[in-house]
mmCIF file of C-alpha atoms in Angstrom:
data_model
loop_
_atom_site.group_PDB
_atom_site.id
_atom_site.type_symbol
_atom_site.label_atom_id
_atom_site.label_comp_id
_atom_site.label_asym_id
_atom_site.label_seq_id
_atom_site.Cartn_x
_atom_site.Cartn_y
_atom_site.Cartn_z
ATOM 1 C CA MET L 18 67.354 -6.856 26.930
ATOM 2 C CA VAL L 19 64.372 -5.812 24.831
ATOM 3 C CA SER L 20 66.105 -2.588 23.793
ATOM 4 C CA PHE L 21 69.224 -4.547 22.850
ATOM 5 C CA LEU L 22 67.248 -6.989 20.693
ATOM 6 C CA LEU L 23 65.370 -4.169 18.979
ATOM 7 C CA ARG L 24 68.672 -2.509 18.086
ATOM 8 C CA GLU L 25 70.126 -5.785 16.857
ATOM 9 C CA ARG L 26 67.079 -6.517 14.706
ATOM 10 C CA GLN L 27 67.641 -3.245 12.848
ATOM 11 C CA ARG L 28 71.297 -4.084 12.323
ATOM 12 C CA VAL L 29 71.312 -7.791 11.426
ATOM 13 C CA SER L 30 69.198 -10.351 9.582
ATOM 14 C CA VAL L 31 66.237 -12.194 11.097
ATOM 15 C CA GLY L 32 68.328 -15.343 11.424
ATOM 16 C CA SER L 33 71.112 -13.508 13.242
ATOM 17 C CA ALA L 34 68.600 -11.789 15.541
ATOM 18 C CA LYS L 35 67.134 -15.184 16.429
ATOM 19 C CA GLY L 36 70.657 -16.287 17.254
ATOM 20 C CA ARG L 37 71.004 -13.348 19.652
ATOM 21 C CA VAL L 38 67.809 -14.492 21.399
ATOM 22 C CA ALA L 39 69.187 -18.009 21.816
ATOM 23 C CA GLU L 40 72.485 -16.641 23.142
ATOM 24 C CA LEU L 41 70.753 -14.378 25.656
ATOM 25 C CA ARG L 42 68.534 -17.185 26.900
ATOM 26 C CA SER L 43 71.541 -19.472 27.304
ATOM 27 C CA LEU L 44 73.367 -16.779 29.272
ATOM 28 C CA LEU L 45 70.387 -16.183 31.564
ATOM 29 C CA LYS L 46 69.973 -19.907 32.174
ATOM 30 C CA PHE L 47 73.675 -20.202 33.015
ATOM 31 C CA LEU L 48 73.472 -17.282 35.453
ATOM 32 C CA TYR L 49 70.465 -18.856 37.170
ATOM 33 C CA VAL L 50 72.049 -22.307 37.426
ATOM 34 C CA ARG L 51 75.185 -20.772 38.941
ATOM 35 C CA GLY L 52 73.080 -18.888 41.477
ATOM 36 C CA LEU L 53 74.031 -15.477 40.118
ATOM 37 C CA THR L 54 70.412 -14.443 39.506
ATOM 38 C CA PRO L 55 67.481 -15.206 41.835
ATOM 39 C CA HIS L 56 65.027 -15.965 39.029
ATOM 40 C CA LEU L 57 65.139 -17.775 35.693
ATOM 41 C CA LEU L 58 64.673 -14.907 33.236
ATOM 42 C CA THR L 59 64.721 -16.799 29.943
ATOM 43 C CA THR L 60 61.030 -16.108 29.329
ATOM 44 C CA ALA L 61 61.733 -12.376 29.621
ATOM 45 C CA VAL L 62 63.616 -12.491 26.319
ATOM 46 C CA PRO L 63 61.063 -11.939 23.537
ATOM 47 C CA PRO L 64 61.159 -14.071 20.386
ATOM 48 C CA VAL L 65 61.996 -12.571 17.001
ATOM 49 C CA ALA L 66 59.290 -12.857 14.369
ATOM 50 C CA GLY L 67 60.381 -14.455 11.135
ATOM 51 C CA TRP L 68 58.902 -17.064 8.826
ATOM 52 C CA ARG L 69 60.458 -19.415 6.325
ATOM 53 C CA ASP L 70 60.139 -18.658 2.612
ATOM 54 C CA THR L 71 58.943 -15.068 3.102
ATOM 55 C CA SER L 72 62.077 -13.328 1.861
ATOM 56 C CA ILE L 73 63.073 -12.699 -1.736
ATOM 57 C CA PRO L 74 66.687 -13.498 -2.705
ATOM 58 C CA LYS L 75 68.522 -10.305 -3.629
ATOM 59 C CA ALA L 76 70.703 -10.422 -6.720
ATOM 60 C CA LEU L 77 73.189 -7.818 -7.869
ATOM 61 C CA PRO L 78 72.077 -5.722 -10.861
ATOM 62 C CA ASP L 79 73.364 -6.645 -14.320
ATOM 63 C CA GLY L 80 77.051 -5.985 -14.811
ATOM 64 C CA GLN L 81 77.956 -5.520 -11.157
ATOM 65 C CA VAL L 82 79.557 -8.937 -10.707
ATOM 66 C CA GLN L 83 81.960 -8.165 -13.541
ATOM 67 C CA ARG L 84 82.709 -4.782 -11.970
ATOM 68 C CA LEU L 85 83.654 -6.547 -8.746
ATOM 69 C CA LEU L 86 86.009 -8.857 -10.630
ATOM 70 C CA ASP L 87 87.473 -5.976 -12.638
ATOM 71 C CA SER L 88 88.158 -4.040 -9.433
ATOM 72 C CA CYS L 89 90.873 -6.520 -8.448
ATOM 73 C CA ASP L 90 94.446 -5.479 -9.272
ATOM 74 C CA ARG L 91 95.880 -8.905 -9.925
ATOM 75 C CA ALA L 92 99.427 -7.560 -9.685
ATOM 76 C CA ASP L 93 98.736 -7.087 -5.972
ATOM 77 C CA PRO L 94 99.102 -10.401 -4.069
ATOM 78 C CA MET L 95 96.086 -9.886 -1.813
ATOM 79 C CA GLN L 96 93.834 -8.771 -4.647
ATOM 80 C CA ALA L 97 95.019 -11.672 -6.820
ATOM 81 C CA ARG L 98 93.901 -14.028 -4.058
ATOM 82 C CA ASP L 99 90.663 -12.091 -3.684
ATOM 83 C CA PHE L 100 90.009 -12.330 -7.433
ATOM 84 C CA ALA L 101 90.308 -16.123 -7.290
ATOM 85 C CA ILE L 102 87.891 -16.204 -4.342
ATOM 86 C CA LEU L 103 85.382 -13.901 -6.033
ATOM 87 C CA ILE L 104 85.333 -15.771 -9.326
ATOM 88 C CA LEU L 105 84.837 -19.084 -7.504
ATOM 89 C CA VAL L 106 81.795 -17.713 -5.717
ATOM 90 C CA ALA L 107 80.434 -15.842 -8.736
ATOM 91 C CA ARG L 108 80.772 -18.676 -11.275
ATOM 92 C CA LEU L 109 80.053 -21.709 -9.087
ATOM 93 C CA GLY L 110 77.918 -20.261 -6.293
ATOM 94 C CA LEU L 111 80.198 -21.506 -3.540
ATOM 95 C CA ARG L 112 79.294 -20.899 0.072
ATOM 96 C CA SER L 113 81.855 -19.120 2.236
ATOM 97 C CA ILE L 114 82.543 -22.292 4.211
ATOM 98 C CA GLU L 115 83.188 -24.206 0.971
ATOM 99 C CA VAL L 116 85.768 -21.628 -0.114
ATOM 100 C CA ALA L 117 87.506 -21.742 3.262
ATOM 101 C CA ARG L 118 87.573 -25.566 3.312
ATOM 102 C CA LEU L 119 88.888 -25.966 -0.236
ATOM 103 C CA GLU L 120 92.203 -27.836 -0.146
ATOM 104 C CA LEU L 121 94.909 -28.406 -2.735
ATOM 105 C CA GLY L 122 93.923 -32.047 -3.175
ATOM 106 C CA ASP L 123 90.335 -31.054 -3.924
ATOM 107 C CA ILE L 124 91.300 -29.656 -7.334
ATOM 108 C CA ASP L 125 91.452 -32.266 -10.099
ATOM 109 C CA TRP L 126 93.298 -30.430 -12.849
ATOM 110 C CA ARG L 127 93.277 -33.383 -15.241
ATOM 111 C CA ASP L 128 89.485 -33.839 -15.220
ATOM 112 C CA GLY L 129 88.670 -30.177 -14.586
ATOM 113 C CA ARG L 130 86.713 -30.727 -11.362
ATOM 114 C CA ILE L 131 86.812 -29.616 -7.744
ATOM 115 C CA ILE L 132 85.515 -31.281 -4.585
ATOM 116 C CA LEU L 133 83.563 -29.037 -2.221
ATOM 117 C CA ARG L 134 83.267 -29.702 1.497
ATOM 118 C CA GLY L 135 80.305 -27.886 2.965
ATOM 119 C CA LYS L 136 77.610 -28.299 5.573
ATOM 120 C CA ALA L 137 77.539 -31.451 7.722
ATOM 121 C CA SER L 138 80.774 -32.740 6.119
ATOM 122 C CA ARG L 139 78.946 -33.120 2.816
ATOM 123 C CA GLU L 140 81.121 -33.472 -0.303
ATOM 124 C CA ASP L 141 80.077 -32.472 -3.820
ATOM 125 C CA GLY L 142 81.918 -32.543 -7.132
ATOM 126 C CA MET L 143 81.673 -29.549 -9.459
ATOM 127 C CA PRO L 144 83.068 -28.885 -12.936
ATOM 128 C CA LEU L 145 85.856 -26.310 -13.000
ATOM 129 C CA PRO L 146 85.231 -23.632 -15.664
ATOM 130 C CA ALA L 147 88.284 -22.507 -17.626
ATOM 131 C CA ASP L 148 88.327 -18.945 -16.280
ATOM 132 C CA VAL L 149 88.006 -20.153 -12.689
ATOM 133 C CA GLY L 150 90.760 -22.715 -13.218
ATOM 134 C CA GLN L 151 93.031 -20.067 -14.719
ATOM 135 C CA ALA L 152 92.485 -17.711 -11.770
ATOM 136 C CA LEU L 153 93.237 -20.523 -9.317
ATOM 137 C CA ALA L 154 96.333 -21.618 -11.240
ATOM 138 C CA GLU L 155 97.717 -18.075 -11.335
ATOM 139 C CA TYR L 156 97.102 -17.604 -7.622
ATOM 140 C CA LEU L 157 98.732 -20.925 -6.717
ATOM 141 C CA ALA L 158 101.728 -20.380 -9.003
ATOM 142 C CA ASP L 159 102.437 -16.699 -8.427
ATOM 143 C CA VAL L 160 100.921 -15.639 -5.105
ATOM 144 C CA ARG L 161 100.314 -18.447 -2.620
ATOM 145 C CA PRO L 162 103.396 -18.912 -0.423
ATOM 146 C CA ALA L 163 105.260 -22.213 -0.442
ATOM 147 C CA THR L 164 104.059 -24.039 2.652
ATOM 148 C CA SER L 165 102.952 -27.456 3.846
ATOM 149 C CA LEU L 166 99.495 -26.081 4.678
ATOM 150 C CA ARG L 167 96.748 -27.737 2.637
ATOM 151 C CA PRO L 168 94.040 -25.035 2.361
ATOM 152 C CA VAL L 169 94.054 -23.362 -1.049
ATOM 153 C CA PHE L 170 93.453 -19.883 0.338
ATOM 154 C CA LEU L 171 95.781 -18.604 3.038
ATOM 155 C CA SER L 172 96.035 -15.419 5.038
ATOM 156 C CA CYS L 173 98.275 -12.827 3.417
ATOM 157 C CA LYS L 174 100.089 -11.982 6.638
ATOM 158 C CA ALA L 175 102.031 -14.111 9.089
ATOM 159 C CA PRO L 176 101.283 -16.385 10.752
ATOM 160 C CA ARG L 177 100.046 -18.150 7.635
ATOM 161 C CA ARG L 178 96.837 -20.100 8.076
ATOM 162 C CA GLY L 179 93.763 -21.061 6.108
ATOM 163 C CA ILE L 180 91.224 -18.283 5.735
ATOM 164 C CA ARG L 181 88.075 -18.177 7.856
ATOM 165 C CA PRO L 182 84.660 -18.343 6.166
ATOM 166 C CA ASP L 183 83.813 -14.778 7.203
ATOM 167 C CA LEU L 184 86.787 -13.461 5.230
ATOM 168 C CA VAL L 185 84.983 -14.372 1.996
ATOM 169 C CA SER L 186 82.354 -11.716 2.671
ATOM 170 C CA ASP L 187 85.111 -9.290 3.695
ATOM 171 C CA VAL L 188 86.682 -9.880 0.278
ATOM 172 C CA THR L 189 83.357 -9.151 -1.413
ATOM 173 C CA ARG L 190 82.816 -5.959 0.565
ATOM 174 C CA ARG L 191 86.323 -4.705 -0.256
ATOM 175 C CA ALA L 192 85.634 -5.294 -3.940
ATOM 176 C CA CYS L 193 82.371 -3.346 -3.618
ATOM 177 C CA ASP L 194 84.291 -0.440 -2.098
ATOM 178 C CA ARG L 195 86.851 -0.453 -4.920
ATOM 179 C CA ALA L 196 84.127 -0.649 -7.574
ATOM 180 C CA GLY L 197 82.097 2.134 -5.961
ATOM 181 C CA LEU L 198 79.119 -0.156 -5.343
ATOM 182 C CA PRO L 199 76.904 -0.602 -2.273
ATOM 183 C CA ARG L 200 78.407 -3.147 0.084
ATOM 184 C CA ALA L 201 77.218 -6.741 -0.251
ATOM 185 C CA GLY L 202 78.261 -10.036 1.263
ATOM 186 C CA ALA L 203 79.457 -13.129 -0.575
ATOM 187 C CA HIS L 204 76.029 -14.774 -0.436
ATOM 188 C CA ARG L 205 74.718 -12.035 -2.732
ATOM 189 C CA LEU L 206 76.944 -13.445 -5.493
ATOM 190 C CA ARG L 207 75.359 -16.853 -4.962
ATOM 191 C CA HIS L 208 71.893 -15.295 -5.234
ATOM 192 C CA THR L 209 72.966 -13.487 -8.396
ATOM 193 C CA LEU L 210 74.174 -16.691 -10.064
ATOM 194 C CA ALA L 211 70.889 -18.470 -9.299
ATOM 195 C CA THR L 212 68.809 -15.519 -10.505
ATOM 196 C CA GLU L 213 70.732 -15.275 -13.781
ATOM 197 C CA MET L 214 70.326 -19.011 -14.396
ATOM 198 C CA LEU L 215 66.584 -18.761 -13.780
ATOM 199 C CA ARG L 216 66.239 -15.858 -16.205
ATOM 200 C CA ARG L 217 68.101 -17.874 -18.847
ATOM 201 C CA GLY L 218 65.464 -20.572 -18.537
ATOM 202 C CA VAL L 219 67.411 -23.092 -16.452
ATOM 203 C CA LYS L 220 65.059 -25.389 -14.533
ATOM 204 C CA LEU L 221 64.815 -25.033 -10.767
ATOM 205 C CA VAL L 222 65.953 -28.615 -10.218
ATOM 206 C CA ASP L 223 69.151 -27.888 -12.172
ATOM 207 C CA ILE L 224 69.734 -24.652 -10.257
ATOM 208 C CA GLY L 225 69.312 -26.618 -7.040
ATOM 209 C CA GLN L 226 72.016 -29.042 -8.160
ATOM 210 C CA VAL L 227 74.428 -26.195 -8.909
ATOM 211 C CA LEU L 228 73.742 -24.555 -5.536
ATOM 212 C CA ARG L 229 73.820 -27.981 -3.833
ATOM 213 C CA HIS L 230 70.463 -27.539 -2.122
ATOM 214 C CA ARG L 231 69.181 -30.641 -0.370
ATOM 215 C CA ASP L 232 65.583 -29.433 -0.535
ATOM 216 C CA LEU L 233 64.044 -28.176 -3.787
ATOM 217 C CA ALA L 234 61.818 -25.905 -1.687
ATOM 218 C CA THR L 235 64.920 -23.854 -0.919
ATOM 219 C CA THR L 236 65.619 -23.398 -4.621
ATOM 220 C CA ALA L 237 61.968 -22.548 -5.264
ATOM 221 C CA LEU L 238 62.505 -19.250 -3.423
ATOM 222 C CA TYR L 239 64.218 -17.987 -6.575
ATOM 223 C CA ALA L 240 60.984 -18.350 -8.533
ATOM 224 C CA LYS L 241 59.815 -15.229 -6.707
ATOM 225 C CA VAL L 242 62.282 -13.080 -8.624
ATOM 226 C CA ASP L 243 61.148 -14.348 -12.052
ATOM 227 C CA LEU L 244 58.346 -11.814 -12.450
ATOM 228 C CA ALA L 245 57.656 -12.618 -16.103
ATOM 229 C CA THR L 246 56.867 -16.252 -15.330
ATOM 230 C CA LEU L 247 54.856 -15.353 -12.249
ATOM 231 C CA ARG L 248 52.702 -12.953 -14.279
ATOM 232 C CA SER L 249 52.085 -15.596 -16.932
ATOM 233 C CA ILE L 250 50.706 -18.112 -14.433
ATOM 234 C CA ALA L 251 48.853 -15.690 -12.161
ATOM 235 C CA LEU L 252 45.066 -16.015 -12.165
ATOM 236 C CA PRO L 253 43.111 -12.849 -12.978
ATOM 237 C CA TRP L 254 41.489 -11.020 -10.089
ATOM 238 C CA PRO L 255 37.741 -11.764 -9.955
ATOM 239 C CA GLY L 256 35.867 -9.171 -11.978
ATOM 240 C CA GLU L 257 39.041 -7.833 -13.599
ATOM 241 C CA TRP L 258 38.588 -6.491 -17.138
ATOM 242 C CA ARG L 259 40.692 -8.333 -19.687
#
């Protein structure tokens, strides 16, 4: 079990590794309760070290988001859908689950707004930028099959169904491959949007509203990437020559 967790920690994030620990402990408890193991071995599974607010959000370098968008051949039905997904995430910072849960009735074309359904059934309204609206309109008019299904984004192959949240990162990774860039998940686009806003001088509270953070402390993580501001407020080291 220890060897497995060490391998997983090298392969996945801290949060995912902690999830593996919880899964293993649940399995061991189940085996013990069912009488399949003579001892309760949950304490034999070591915890994974990881602390809140220690990581630095990773943004894509300048110009790479546009390269991802440009990599989509919008004459291809799948890539036209993928372009609409990518521009939603890149311009509005949508989470994967918000993209997957977006339904036709959530788009208010008259007022130029969309309703997002995210964590804990929370709903948020967001303005719909012109380029995002155009990409959505083209996808809905020219690519999305005629069906009674309500999700905006559907699978490209039968049986038709709404996309899963994990497909959004698959879309991002495929775009990275086409653009010749290192692979990145969809959340990297969200980090990139927040980082660009911060560098343009947008206040953290406003960035938090765009990203729909409930806690400003979550948004404050992005202050770590604004090195110019951090240098300006840093106190000199005692005895340092000025």
